[in-house]
Amino acid sequence: MERIQNAFGQLIQREGFKERYEALKQEVMSHPRVQEFVNTHEEVTSSMMERSLMKLYEYIGQSVSCEDCPNLDGCKNMIQGYHPHLVIQGKTIDIQYDRCPRKVAYDERKKQQSLIQSVYIPREILEANMATVDLGDPQRFPAILAAEHFLEEYEPGKRVQGIYFYGAFGVGKTYILGAIANALAERQVSSMLIYLPEFLREMKGSIQDNSIGDKLDAVKRVPVLMIDDIGAEGMSSFVRDDILGTILQFRMLENLPTFFTSNFDFKGLEHHLTYTQRGEEEKMKAARIMERIKYLAKPVEVLGGNRRV
Ligand code: ADP
Ligand code: MG
Protein backbone atom coordinates (compact mmCIF):
# COMPACT_ATOMS: atom_id res chain seq x y z
CA MET A 1 0.00 0.00 0.00
CA GLU A 2 2.76 2.34 0.97
CA ARG A 3 4.55 1.62 -2.21
CA ILE A 4 1.51 2.44 -4.27
CA GLN A 5 1.09 5.73 -2.48
CA ASN A 6 4.68 6.54 -3.14
CA ALA A 7 4.29 5.73 -6.77
CA PHE A 8 1.22 7.92 -6.95
CA GLY A 9 3.05 10.73 -5.19
CA GLN A 10 5.82 10.50 -7.73
CA LEU A 11 3.33 10.52 -10.55
CA ILE A 12 1.72 13.65 -9.25
CA GLN A 13 5.07 15.34 -9.04
CA ARG A 14 5.96 14.30 -12.54
CA GLU A 15 6.27 17.07 -15.04
CA GLY A 16 2.98 18.24 -16.47
CA PHE A 17 0.71 15.96 -14.52
CA LYS A 18 -0.31 18.52 -11.98
CA GLU A 19 -1.13 21.05 -14.68
CA ARG A 20 -3.22 18.54 -16.54
CA TYR A 21 -5.00 17.53 -13.39
CA GLU A 22 -5.77 21.16 -12.56
CA ALA A 23 -6.99 21.86 -16.07
CA LEU A 24 -9.28 18.85 -15.92
CA LYS A 25 -10.56 19.94 -12.54
CA GLN A 26 -11.19 23.40 -13.90
CA GLU A 27 -13.06 22.02 -16.88
CA VAL A 28 -15.26 19.86 -14.68
CA MET A 29 -15.99 22.49 -12.05
CA SER A 30 -16.89 25.19 -14.53
CA HIS A 31 -19.16 23.01 -16.63
CA PRO A 32 -22.70 24.50 -16.62
CA ARG A 33 -24.37 21.21 -15.70
CA VAL A 34 -21.98 20.63 -12.80
CA GLN A 35 -22.52 24.20 -11.65
CA GLU A 36 -26.25 23.70 -11.77
CA PHE A 37 -25.93 20.56 -9.67
CA VAL A 38 -23.81 22.39 -7.11
CA ASN A 39 -26.27 25.28 -6.98
CA THR A 40 -29.23 23.02 -6.37
CA HIS A 41 -27.54 20.76 -3.81
CA GLU A 42 -26.22 22.74 -0.90
CA GLU A 43 -24.76 19.65 0.77
CA VAL A 44 -22.09 19.44 -1.92
CA THR A 45 -18.68 20.45 -0.62
CA SER A 46 -15.51 21.06 -2.54
CA SER A 47 -13.82 18.04 -1.01
CA MET A 48 -16.75 15.96 -2.16
CA MET A 49 -16.20 17.25 -5.65
CA GLU A 50 -12.48 16.53 -5.55
CA ARG A 51 -13.21 13.01 -4.41
CA SER A 52 -15.71 12.51 -7.22
CA LEU A 53 -13.74 14.24 -9.94
CA MET A 54 -13.56 11.20 -12.21
CA LYS A 55 -17.31 10.63 -11.97
CA LEU A 56 -17.96 14.26 -12.75
CA TYR A 57 -15.58 14.04 -15.68
CA GLU A 58 -17.47 11.04 -17.01
CA TYR A 59 -20.71 12.96 -16.50
CA ILE A 60 -19.74 16.02 -18.54
CA GLY A 61 -18.58 13.81 -21.41
CA GLN A 62 -22.02 12.29 -21.83
CA SER A 63 -25.05 13.67 -23.59
CA VAL A 64 -27.93 14.67 -21.34
CA SER A 65 -31.51 14.95 -22.65
CA CYS A 66 -30.27 13.87 -26.09
CA GLU A 67 -28.74 17.30 -26.64
CA ASP A 68 -25.56 16.07 -28.30
CA CYS A 69 -27.00 13.14 -30.26
CA PRO A 70 -28.58 13.21 -33.71
CA ASN A 71 -30.86 10.22 -33.00
CA LEU A 72 -31.01 7.04 -30.97
CA ASP A 73 -28.75 5.09 -33.34
CA GLY A 74 -26.18 7.88 -33.18
CA CYS A 75 -26.30 8.09 -29.38
CA LYS A 76 -22.81 8.95 -28.15
CA ASN A 77 -23.29 7.81 -24.58
CA MET A 78 -21.48 4.92 -22.93
CA ILE A 79 -24.68 2.93 -22.78
CA GLN A 80 -26.73 3.70 -25.85
CA GLY A 81 -30.12 5.16 -24.97
CA TYR A 82 -29.20 5.98 -21.39
CA HIS A 83 -28.18 9.34 -20.04
CA PRO A 84 -26.58 10.17 -16.71
CA HIS A 85 -27.64 12.21 -13.75
CA LEU A 86 -25.72 12.95 -10.62
CA VAL A 87 -26.67 11.67 -7.19
CA ILE A 88 -25.14 12.16 -3.79
CA GLN A 89 -24.06 8.97 -2.12
CA GLY A 90 -22.69 9.54 1.35
CA LYS A 91 -19.62 11.69 0.95
CA THR A 92 -19.25 11.28 -2.78
CA ILE A 93 -21.10 12.20 -5.93
CA ASP A 94 -22.08 9.29 -8.14
CA ILE A 95 -23.66 8.82 -11.54
CA GLN A 96 -26.86 7.02 -12.33
CA TYR A 97 -27.98 6.18 -15.82
CA ASP A 98 -31.62 6.34 -16.92
CA ARG A 99 -33.34 5.98 -20.26
CA CYS A 100 -32.95 9.13 -22.33
CA PRO A 101 -36.01 10.87 -23.88
CA ARG A 102 -35.44 9.26 -27.29
CA LYS A 103 -35.13 5.81 -25.78
CA VAL A 104 -38.31 6.36 -23.75
CA ALA A 105 -40.18 7.40 -26.89
CA TYR A 106 -38.70 4.46 -28.82
CA ASP A 107 -39.72 1.95 -26.14
CA GLU A 108 -43.18 3.48 -25.97
CA ARG A 109 -43.61 3.10 -29.70
CA LYS A 110 -42.40 -0.51 -29.55
CA LYS A 111 -44.97 -1.17 -26.85
CA GLN A 112 -47.72 0.29 -29.01
CA GLN A 113 -46.52 -1.71 -31.97
CA SER A 114 -46.77 -4.90 -30.02
CA LEU A 115 -50.34 -4.10 -29.05
CA ILE A 116 -51.50 -3.16 -32.50
CA GLN A 117 -49.62 -4.82 -35.28
CA SER A 118 -50.99 -2.52 -37.91
CA VAL A 119 -49.17 0.37 -36.36
CA TYR A 120 -46.80 -0.40 -39.12
CA ILE A 121 -44.47 2.48 -39.81
CA PRO A 122 -42.02 2.24 -42.68
CA ARG A 123 -38.46 3.08 -41.77
CA GLU A 124 -38.31 6.24 -43.85
CA ILE A 125 -41.44 7.55 -42.11
CA LEU A 126 -39.95 6.71 -38.73
CA GLU A 127 -37.03 8.92 -39.62
CA ALA A 128 -39.17 11.79 -40.91
CA ASN A 129 -38.28 14.97 -39.14
CA MET A 130 -39.80 18.45 -39.20
CA ALA A 131 -36.34 19.92 -39.62
CA THR A 132 -35.46 17.84 -42.66
CA VAL A 133 -38.82 17.88 -44.42
CA ASP A 134 -37.88 18.88 -47.94
CA LEU A 135 -39.23 22.37 -48.55
CA GLY A 136 -38.15 22.37 -52.19
CA ASP A 137 -41.68 22.47 -53.53
CA PRO A 138 -43.55 25.64 -52.45
CA GLN A 139 -46.83 23.87 -53.09
CA ARG A 140 -46.12 21.95 -49.91
CA PHE A 141 -45.80 25.04 -47.68
CA PRO A 142 -49.43 25.22 -46.45
CA ALA A 143 -49.24 21.62 -45.23
CA ILE A 144 -45.92 22.17 -43.43
CA LEU A 145 -47.16 25.42 -41.90
CA ALA A 146 -50.28 23.69 -40.62
CA ALA A 147 -48.12 20.99 -39.05
CA GLU A 148 -45.81 23.58 -37.45
CA HIS A 149 -48.81 25.48 -36.16
CA PHE A 150 -50.20 22.37 -34.51
CA LEU A 151 -46.86 21.65 -32.84
CA GLU A 152 -46.70 25.19 -31.50
CA GLU A 153 -50.22 25.11 -30.14
CA TYR A 154 -50.40 21.62 -28.74
CA GLU A 155 -49.76 20.68 -25.18
CA PRO A 156 -51.19 17.64 -23.44
CA GLY A 157 -54.73 18.19 -22.28
CA LYS A 158 -55.35 21.19 -24.50
CA ARG A 159 -57.94 20.94 -27.25
CA VAL A 160 -56.16 21.57 -30.52
CA GLN A 161 -57.71 20.58 -33.81
CA GLY A 162 -55.83 17.98 -35.82
CA ILE A 163 -55.33 18.12 -39.57
CA TYR A 164 -56.95 16.25 -42.42
CA PHE A 165 -54.23 16.06 -45.09
CA TYR A 166 -55.64 15.19 -48.47
CA GLY A 167 -54.15 14.97 -51.90
CA ALA A 168 -52.86 12.67 -54.58
CA PHE A 169 -50.88 9.50 -54.04
CA GLY A 170 -47.20 10.01 -53.20
CA VAL A 171 -47.20 13.74 -52.41
CA GLY A 172 -45.90 13.13 -48.89
CA LYS A 173 -48.97 13.07 -46.66
CA THR A 174 -47.88 10.11 -44.56
CA TYR A 175 -44.37 11.52 -44.37
CA ILE A 176 -45.65 14.72 -42.76
CA LEU A 177 -47.55 12.67 -40.17
CA GLY A 178 -44.32 10.82 -39.40
CA ALA A 179 -42.52 14.13 -38.90
CA ILE A 180 -45.23 15.34 -36.52
CA ALA A 181 -45.14 12.04 -34.61
CA ASN A 182 -41.37 12.34 -34.19
CA ALA A 183 -41.58 15.95 -33.07
CA LEU A 184 -44.16 14.89 -30.47
CA ALA A 185 -42.07 11.93 -29.37
CA GLU A 186 -39.20 14.28 -28.65
CA ARG A 187 -41.53 16.02 -26.23
CA GLN A 188 -42.56 12.74 -24.61
CA VAL A 189 -46.00 12.81 -26.21
CA SER A 190 -46.95 9.44 -27.58
CA SER A 191 -48.85 9.18 -30.77
CA MET A 192 -50.04 6.31 -32.88
CA LEU A 193 -49.93 6.18 -36.64
CA ILE A 194 -52.29 3.55 -37.95
CA TYR A 195 -52.58 2.52 -41.54
CA LEU A 196 -56.36 2.27 -41.63
CA PRO A 197 -56.94 -0.53 -44.16
CA GLU A 198 -54.54 -2.82 -42.29
CA PHE A 199 -55.90 -1.83 -38.89
CA LEU A 200 -59.46 -2.62 -39.96
CA ARG A 201 -58.43 -5.99 -41.36
CA GLU A 202 -56.87 -6.77 -38.03
CA MET A 203 -59.93 -5.62 -36.11
CA LYS A 204 -62.16 -7.87 -38.19
CA GLY A 205 -59.75 -10.73 -37.51
CA SER A 206 -59.94 -10.07 -33.76
CA ILE A 207 -63.70 -10.42 -33.42
CA GLN A 208 -63.35 -14.07 -32.42
CA ASP A 209 -60.48 -13.74 -29.96
CA ASN A 210 -61.90 -10.98 -27.76
CA SER A 211 -58.85 -8.75 -28.17
CA ILE A 212 -60.88 -6.26 -30.21
CA GLY A 213 -61.83 -4.32 -27.09
CA ASP A 214 -58.22 -3.81 -25.96
CA LYS A 215 -57.10 -2.79 -29.41
CA LEU A 216 -59.94 -0.37 -29.89
CA ASP A 217 -59.27 1.06 -26.47
CA ALA A 218 -55.60 1.75 -27.21
CA VAL A 219 -56.50 3.61 -30.39
CA LYS A 220 -59.29 5.55 -28.72
CA ARG A 221 -57.13 6.75 -25.86
CA VAL A 222 -53.72 7.46 -27.36
CA PRO A 223 -52.87 11.17 -26.81
CA VAL A 224 -52.46 11.85 -30.53
CA LEU A 225 -53.97 9.53 -33.13
CA MET A 226 -53.06 9.54 -36.81
CA ILE A 227 -55.35 7.67 -39.15
CA ASP A 228 -53.47 7.07 -42.37
CA ASP A 229 -55.25 6.58 -45.67
CA ILE A 230 -58.91 6.87 -44.72
CA GLY A 231 -60.95 6.09 -47.80
CA ALA A 232 -58.64 3.32 -49.00
CA GLU A 233 -60.36 0.71 -46.84
CA GLY A 234 -63.24 -1.49 -47.86
CA MET A 235 -66.23 0.24 -46.30
CA SER A 236 -68.89 -1.67 -44.45
CA SER A 237 -71.41 -0.55 -41.88
CA PHE A 238 -69.47 -2.45 -39.20
CA VAL A 239 -66.27 -0.61 -40.05
CA ARG A 240 -67.93 2.75 -40.38
CA ASP A 241 -70.29 2.75 -37.44
CA ASP A 242 -68.82 0.34 -34.91
CA ILE A 243 -65.10 0.94 -35.40
CA LEU A 244 -64.54 4.38 -36.89
CA GLY A 245 -67.65 5.89 -35.34
CA THR A 246 -66.70 4.65 -31.87
CA ILE A 247 -63.12 5.88 -32.08
CA LEU A 248 -64.04 9.31 -33.41
CA GLN A 249 -66.90 9.83 -30.97
CA PHE A 250 -64.63 9.09 -28.00
CA ARG A 251 -61.85 11.36 -29.23
CA MET A 252 -64.29 14.17 -29.86
CA LEU A 253 -65.70 14.00 -26.35
CA GLU A 254 -62.25 13.75 -24.78
CA ASN A 255 -60.74 16.49 -26.96
CA LEU A 256 -57.94 14.26 -28.18
CA PRO A 257 -56.11 15.48 -31.29
CA THR A 258 -56.68 13.30 -34.34
CA PHE A 259 -55.07 13.47 -37.76
CA PHE A 260 -56.07 11.91 -41.05
CA THR A 261 -54.61 11.44 -44.48
CA SER A 262 -56.71 10.64 -47.50
CA ASN A 263 -56.72 10.69 -51.26
CA PHE A 264 -60.25 12.10 -50.95
CA ASP A 265 -61.32 15.60 -50.02
CA PHE A 266 -64.27 15.82 -47.57
CA LYS A 267 -66.82 15.51 -50.35
CA GLY A 268 -65.17 12.46 -51.86
CA LEU A 269 -64.82 10.81 -48.47
CA GLU A 270 -68.48 11.41 -47.64
CA HIS A 271 -69.40 9.66 -50.85
CA HIS A 272 -67.10 6.76 -49.98
CA LEU A 273 -68.68 6.45 -46.54
CA THR A 274 -72.18 6.53 -47.98
CA TYR A 275 -71.87 3.48 -50.17
CA THR A 276 -70.76 0.37 -48.34
CA GLN A 277 -69.40 -2.68 -50.10
CA ARG A 278 -72.84 -4.18 -50.29
CA GLY A 279 -74.04 -1.12 -52.11
CA GLU A 280 -76.28 0.14 -49.34
CA GLU A 281 -76.79 3.83 -49.33
CA GLU A 282 -76.75 5.37 -45.90
CA LYS A 283 -76.48 9.09 -46.20
CA MET A 284 -77.32 9.87 -42.59
CA LYS A 285 -74.71 7.57 -41.12
CA ALA A 286 -72.03 8.86 -43.46
CA ALA A 287 -72.96 12.44 -42.58
CA ARG A 288 -72.59 11.65 -38.90
CA ILE A 289 -69.04 10.33 -39.36
CA MET A 290 -68.15 13.34 -41.50
CA GLU A 291 -69.38 15.67 -38.79
CA ARG A 292 -66.96 14.07 -36.34
CA ILE A 293 -64.03 14.19 -38.74
CA LYS A 294 -64.69 17.87 -39.44
CA TYR A 295 -64.87 18.60 -35.75
CA LEU A 296 -61.59 16.80 -35.09
CA ALA A 297 -59.51 17.98 -38.04
CA LYS A 298 -59.15 20.89 -40.36
CA PRO A 299 -58.71 20.06 -44.06
CA VAL A 300 -55.37 20.96 -45.66
CA GLU A 301 -54.58 19.99 -49.20
CA VAL A 302 -51.12 18.60 -49.91
CA LEU A 303 -49.96 19.50 -53.38
CA GLY A 304 -46.85 18.74 -55.35
CA GLY A 305 -45.43 15.93 -57.42
CA ASN A 306 -45.51 12.22 -56.74
CA ARG A 307 -42.35 11.55 -54.74
CA ARG A 308 -42.52 7.83 -55.27
CA VAL A 309 -41.46 7.91 -58.90
P1 ADP B 1 -48.49 9.84 -49.52
O1 ADP B 1 -48.78 9.40 -48.12
O2 ADP B 1 -48.98 11.21 -49.82
O3 ADP B 1 -48.96 8.86 -50.55
P2 ADP B 1 -45.73 9.45 -48.72
O4 ADP B 1 -45.74 10.27 -47.49
O5 ADP B 1 -45.78 7.99 -48.55
O6 ADP B 1 -46.91 9.94 -49.70
O7 ADP B 1 -44.45 9.89 -49.56
C1 ADP B 1 -44.04 9.20 -50.73
C2 ADP B 1 -42.55 8.97 -50.69
O8 ADP B 1 -41.81 10.16 -50.70
C3 ADP B 1 -42.11 8.21 -49.47
O9 ADP B 1 -41.10 7.30 -49.84
C4 ADP B 1 -41.57 9.29 -48.56
O10 ADP B 1 -40.57 8.78 -47.71
C5 ADP B 1 -41.00 10.29 -49.55
N1 ADP B 1 -41.17 11.66 -49.02
C6 ADP B 1 -42.34 12.29 -48.90
N2 ADP B 1 -42.20 13.53 -48.42
C7 ADP B 1 -40.87 13.69 -48.23
C8 ADP B 1 -40.07 14.78 -47.77
N3 ADP B 1 -40.60 15.93 -47.42
N4 ADP B 1 -38.73 14.61 -47.70
C9 ADP B 1 -38.19 13.44 -48.06
N5 ADP B 1 -38.88 12.37 -48.51
C10 ADP B 1 -40.21 12.49 -48.62
MG1 MG C 1 -49.68 7.66 -47.44
Coordinates of C-alpha atoms and ligand atoms in Angstrom, one line a residue:
M1 CA 0.0 0.0 0.0
E2 CA 2.8 2.3 1.0
R3 CA 4.6 1.6 -2.2
I4 CA 1.5 2.4 -4.3
Q5 CA 1.1 5.7 -2.5
N6 CA 4.7 6.5 -3.1
A7 CA 4.3 5.7 -6.8
F8 CA 1.2 7.9 -6.9
G9 CA 3.0 10.7 -5.2
Q10 CA 5.8 10.5 -7.7
L11 CA 3.3 10.5 -10.5
I12 CA 1.7 13.7 -9.2
Q13 CA 5.1 15.3 -9.0
R14 CA 6.0 14.3 -12.5
E15 CA 6.3 17.1 -15.0
G16 CA 3.0 18.2 -16.5
F17 CA 0.7 16.0 -14.5
K18 CA -0.3 18.5 -12.0
E19 CA -1.1 21.1 -14.7
R20 CA -3.2 18.5 -16.5
Y21 CA -5.0 17.5 -13.4
E22 CA -5.8 21.2 -12.6
A23 CA -7.0 21.9 -16.1
L24 CA -9.3 18.8 -15.9
K25 CA -10.6 19.9 -12.5
Q26 CA -11.2 23.4 -13.9
E27 CA -13.1 22.0 -16.9
V28 CA -15.3 19.9 -14.7
M29 CA -16.0 22.5 -12.0
S30 CA -16.9 25.2 -14.5
H31 CA -19.2 23.0 -16.6
P32 CA -22.7 24.5 -16.6
R33 CA -24.4 21.2 -15.7
V34 CA -22.0 20.6 -12.8
Q35 CA -22.5 24.2 -11.7
E36 CA -26.2 23.7 -11.8
F37 CA -25.9 20.6 -9.7
V38 CA -23.8 22.4 -7.1
N39 CA -26.3 25.3 -7.0
T40 CA -29.2 23.0 -6.4
H41 CA -27.5 20.8 -3.8
E42 CA -26.2 22.7 -0.9
E43 CA -24.8 19.7 0.8
V44 CA -22.1 19.4 -1.9
T45 CA -18.7 20.4 -0.6
S46 CA -15.5 21.1 -2.5
S47 CA -13.8 18.0 -1.0
M48 CA -16.8 16.0 -2.2
M49 CA -16.2 17.2 -5.6
E50 CA -12.5 16.5 -5.5
R51 CA -13.2 13.0 -4.4
S52 CA -15.7 12.5 -7.2
L53 CA -13.7 14.2 -9.9
M54 CA -13.6 11.2 -12.2
K55 CA -17.3 10.6 -12.0
L56 CA -18.0 14.3 -12.7
Y57 CA -15.6 14.0 -15.7
E58 CA -17.5 11.0 -17.0
Y59 CA -20.7 13.0 -16.5
I60 CA -19.7 16.0 -18.5
G61 CA -18.6 13.8 -21.4
Q62 CA -22.0 12.3 -21.8
S63 CA -25.0 13.7 -23.6
V64 CA -27.9 14.7 -21.3
S65 CA -31.5 15.0 -22.6
C66 CA -30.3 13.9 -26.1
E67 CA -28.7 17.3 -26.6
D68 CA -25.6 16.1 -28.3
C69 CA -27.0 13.1 -30.3
P70 CA -28.6 13.2 -33.7
N71 CA -30.9 10.2 -33.0
L72 CA -31.0 7.0 -31.0
D73 CA -28.7 5.1 -33.3
G74 CA -26.2 7.9 -33.2
C75 CA -26.3 8.1 -29.4
K76 CA -22.8 8.9 -28.1
N77 CA -23.3 7.8 -24.6
M78 CA -21.5 4.9 -22.9
I79 CA -24.7 2.9 -22.8
Q80 CA -26.7 3.7 -25.8
G81 CA -30.1 5.2 -25.0
Y82 CA -29.2 6.0 -21.4
H83 CA -28.2 9.3 -20.0
P84 CA -26.6 10.2 -16.7
H85 CA -27.6 12.2 -13.8
L86 CA -25.7 13.0 -10.6
V87 CA -26.7 11.7 -7.2
I88 CA -25.1 12.2 -3.8
Q89 CA -24.1 9.0 -2.1
G90 CA -22.7 9.5 1.3
K91 CA -19.6 11.7 1.0
T92 CA -19.2 11.3 -2.8
I93 CA -21.1 12.2 -5.9
D94 CA -22.1 9.3 -8.1
I95 CA -23.7 8.8 -11.5
Q96 CA -26.9 7.0 -12.3
Y97 CA -28.0 6.2 -15.8
D98 CA -31.6 6.3 -16.9
R99 CA -33.3 6.0 -20.3
C100 CA -33.0 9.1 -22.3
P101 CA -36.0 10.9 -23.9
R102 CA -35.4 9.3 -27.3
K103 CA -35.1 5.8 -25.8
V104 CA -38.3 6.4 -23.8
A105 CA -40.2 7.4 -26.9
Y106 CA -38.7 4.5 -28.8
D107 CA -39.7 2.0 -26.1
E108 CA -43.2 3.5 -26.0
R109 CA -43.6 3.1 -29.7
K110 CA -42.4 -0.5 -29.6
K111 CA -45.0 -1.2 -26.8
Q112 CA -47.7 0.3 -29.0
Q113 CA -46.5 -1.7 -32.0
S114 CA -46.8 -4.9 -30.0
L115 CA -50.3 -4.1 -29.0
I116 CA -51.5 -3.2 -32.5
Q117 CA -49.6 -4.8 -35.3
S118 CA -51.0 -2.5 -37.9
V119 CA -49.2 0.4 -36.4
Y120 CA -46.8 -0.4 -39.1
I121 CA -44.5 2.5 -39.8
P122 CA -42.0 2.2 -42.7
R123 CA -38.5 3.1 -41.8
E124 CA -38.3 6.2 -43.8
I125 CA -41.4 7.5 -42.1
L126 CA -39.9 6.7 -38.7
E127 CA -37.0 8.9 -39.6
A128 CA -39.2 11.8 -40.9
N129 CA -38.3 15.0 -39.1
M130 CA -39.8 18.5 -39.2
A131 CA -36.3 19.9 -39.6
T132 CA -35.5 17.8 -42.7
V133 CA -38.8 17.9 -44.4
D134 CA -37.9 18.9 -47.9
L135 CA -39.2 22.4 -48.6
G136 CA -38.2 22.4 -52.2
D137 CA -41.7 22.5 -53.5
P138 CA -43.5 25.6 -52.5
Q139 CA -46.8 23.9 -53.1
R140 CA -46.1 21.9 -49.9
F141 CA -45.8 25.0 -47.7
P142 CA -49.4 25.2 -46.5
A143 CA -49.2 21.6 -45.2
I144 CA -45.9 22.2 -43.4
L145 CA -47.2 25.4 -41.9
A146 CA -50.3 23.7 -40.6
A147 CA -48.1 21.0 -39.0
E148 CA -45.8 23.6 -37.4
H149 CA -48.8 25.5 -36.2
F150 CA -50.2 22.4 -34.5
L151 CA -46.9 21.6 -32.8
E152 CA -46.7 25.2 -31.5
E153 CA -50.2 25.1 -30.1
Y154 CA -50.4 21.6 -28.7
E155 CA -49.8 20.7 -25.2
P156 CA -51.2 17.6 -23.4
G157 CA -54.7 18.2 -22.3
K158 CA -55.4 21.2 -24.5
R159 CA -57.9 20.9 -27.2
V160 CA -56.2 21.6 -30.5
Q161 CA -57.7 20.6 -33.8
G162 CA -55.8 18.0 -35.8
I163 CA -55.3 18.1 -39.6
Y164 CA -57.0 16.2 -42.4
F165 CA -54.2 16.1 -45.1
Y166 CA -55.6 15.2 -48.5
G167 CA -54.1 15.0 -51.9
A168 CA -52.9 12.7 -54.6
F169 CA -50.9 9.5 -54.0
G170 CA -47.2 10.0 -53.2
V171 CA -47.2 13.7 -52.4
G172 CA -45.9 13.1 -48.9
K173 CA -49.0 13.1 -46.7
T174 CA -47.9 10.1 -44.6
Y175 CA -44.4 11.5 -44.4
I176 CA -45.7 14.7 -42.8
L177 CA -47.6 12.7 -40.2
G178 CA -44.3 10.8 -39.4
A179 CA -42.5 14.1 -38.9
I180 CA -45.2 15.3 -36.5
A181 CA -45.1 12.0 -34.6
N182 CA -41.4 12.3 -34.2
A183 CA -41.6 16.0 -33.1
L184 CA -44.2 14.9 -30.5
A185 CA -42.1 11.9 -29.4
E186 CA -39.2 14.3 -28.6
R187 CA -41.5 16.0 -26.2
Q188 CA -42.6 12.7 -24.6
V189 CA -46.0 12.8 -26.2
S190 CA -46.9 9.4 -27.6
S191 CA -48.9 9.2 -30.8
M192 CA -50.0 6.3 -32.9
L193 CA -49.9 6.2 -36.6
I194 CA -52.3 3.5 -37.9
Y195 CA -52.6 2.5 -41.5
L196 CA -56.4 2.3 -41.6
P197 CA -56.9 -0.5 -44.2
E198 CA -54.5 -2.8 -42.3
F199 CA -55.9 -1.8 -38.9
L200 CA -59.5 -2.6 -40.0
R201 CA -58.4 -6.0 -41.4
E202 CA -56.9 -6.8 -38.0
M203 CA -59.9 -5.6 -36.1
K204 CA -62.2 -7.9 -38.2
G205 CA -59.7 -10.7 -37.5
S206 CA -59.9 -10.1 -33.8
I207 CA -63.7 -10.4 -33.4
Q208 CA -63.3 -14.1 -32.4
D209 CA -60.5 -13.7 -30.0
N210 CA -61.9 -11.0 -27.8
S211 CA -58.9 -8.7 -28.2
I212 CA -60.9 -6.3 -30.2
G213 CA -61.8 -4.3 -27.1
D214 CA -58.2 -3.8 -26.0
K215 CA -57.1 -2.8 -29.4
L216 CA -59.9 -0.4 -29.9
D217 CA -59.3 1.1 -26.5
A218 CA -55.6 1.8 -27.2
V219 CA -56.5 3.6 -30.4
K220 CA -59.3 5.5 -28.7
R221 CA -57.1 6.7 -25.9
V222 CA -53.7 7.5 -27.4
P223 CA -52.9 11.2 -26.8
V224 CA -52.5 11.8 -30.5
L225 CA -54.0 9.5 -33.1
M226 CA -53.1 9.5 -36.8
I227 CA -55.3 7.7 -39.1
D228 CA -53.5 7.1 -42.4
D229 CA -55.3 6.6 -45.7
I230 CA -58.9 6.9 -44.7
G231 CA -60.9 6.1 -47.8
A232 CA -58.6 3.3 -49.0
E233 CA -60.4 0.7 -46.8
G234 CA -63.2 -1.5 -47.9
M235 CA -66.2 0.2 -46.3
S236 CA -68.9 -1.7 -44.4
S237 CA -71.4 -0.5 -41.9
F238 CA -69.5 -2.5 -39.2
V239 CA -66.3 -0.6 -40.1
R240 CA -67.9 2.8 -40.4
D241 CA -70.3 2.8 -37.4
D242 CA -68.8 0.3 -34.9
I243 CA -65.1 0.9 -35.4
L244 CA -64.5 4.4 -36.9
G245 CA -67.7 5.9 -35.3
T246 CA -66.7 4.7 -31.9
I247 CA -63.1 5.9 -32.1
L248 CA -64.0 9.3 -33.4
Q249 CA -66.9 9.8 -31.0
F250 CA -64.6 9.1 -28.0
R251 CA -61.8 11.4 -29.2
M252 CA -64.3 14.2 -29.9
L253 CA -65.7 14.0 -26.4
E254 CA -62.3 13.8 -24.8
N255 CA -60.7 16.5 -27.0
L256 CA -57.9 14.3 -28.2
P257 CA -56.1 15.5 -31.3
T258 CA -56.7 13.3 -34.3
F259 CA -55.1 13.5 -37.8
F260 CA -56.1 11.9 -41.0
T261 CA -54.6 11.4 -44.5
S262 CA -56.7 10.6 -47.5
N263 CA -56.7 10.7 -51.3
F264 CA -60.3 12.1 -51.0
D265 CA -61.3 15.6 -50.0
F266 CA -64.3 15.8 -47.6
K267 CA -66.8 15.5 -50.3
G268 CA -65.2 12.5 -51.9
L269 CA -64.8 10.8 -48.5
E270 CA -68.5 11.4 -47.6
H271 CA -69.4 9.7 -50.9
H272 CA -67.1 6.8 -50.0
L273 CA -68.7 6.5 -46.5
T274 CA -72.2 6.5 -48.0
Y275 CA -71.9 3.5 -50.2
T276 CA -70.8 0.4 -48.3
Q277 CA -69.4 -2.7 -50.1
R278 CA -72.8 -4.2 -50.3
G279 CA -74.0 -1.1 -52.1
E280 CA -76.3 0.1 -49.3
E281 CA -76.8 3.8 -49.3
E282 CA -76.7 5.4 -45.9
K283 CA -76.5 9.1 -46.2
M284 CA -77.3 9.9 -42.6
K285 CA -74.7 7.6 -41.1
A286 CA -72.0 8.9 -43.5
A287 CA -73.0 12.4 -42.6
R288 CA -72.6 11.7 -38.9
I289 CA -69.0 10.3 -39.4
M290 CA -68.1 13.3 -41.5
E291 CA -69.4 15.7 -38.8
R292 CA -67.0 14.1 -36.3
I293 CA -64.0 14.2 -38.7
K294 CA -64.7 17.9 -39.4
Y295 CA -64.9 18.6 -35.7
L296 CA -61.6 16.8 -35.1
A297 CA -59.5 18.0 -38.0
K298 CA -59.1 20.9 -40.4
P299 CA -58.7 20.1 -44.1
V300 CA -55.4 21.0 -45.7
E301 CA -54.6 20.0 -49.2
V302 CA -51.1 18.6 -49.9
L303 CA -50.0 19.5 -53.4
G304 CA -46.8 18.7 -55.3
G305 CA -45.4 15.9 -57.4
N306 CA -45.5 12.2 -56.7
R307 CA -42.3 11.5 -54.7
R308 CA -42.5 7.8 -55.3
V309 CA -41.5 7.9 -58.9
Ligands
ADP1 P1 -48.5 9.8 -49.5 O1 -48.8 9.4 -48.1 O2 -49.0 11.2 -49.8 O3 -49.0 8.9 -50.6 P2 -45.7 9.5 -48.7 O4 -45.7 10.3 -47.5 O5 -45.8 8.0 -48.5 O6 -46.9 9.9 -49.7 O7 -44.4 9.9 -49.6 C1 -44.0 9.2 -50.7 C2 -42.5 9.0 -50.7 O8 -41.8 10.2 -50.7 C3 -42.1 8.2 -49.5 O9 -41.1 7.3 -49.8 C4 -41.6 9.3 -48.6 O10 -40.6 8.8 -47.7 C5 -41.0 10.3 -49.5 N1 -41.2 11.7 -49.0 C6 -42.3 12.3 -48.9 N2 -42.2 13.5 -48.4 C7 -40.9 13.7 -48.2 C8 -40.1 14.8 -47.8 N3 -40.6 15.9 -47.4 N4 -38.7 14.6 -47.7 C9 -38.2 13.4 -48.1 N5 -38.9 12.4 -48.5 C10 -40.2 12.5 -48.6
MG2 MG -49.7 7.7 -47.4

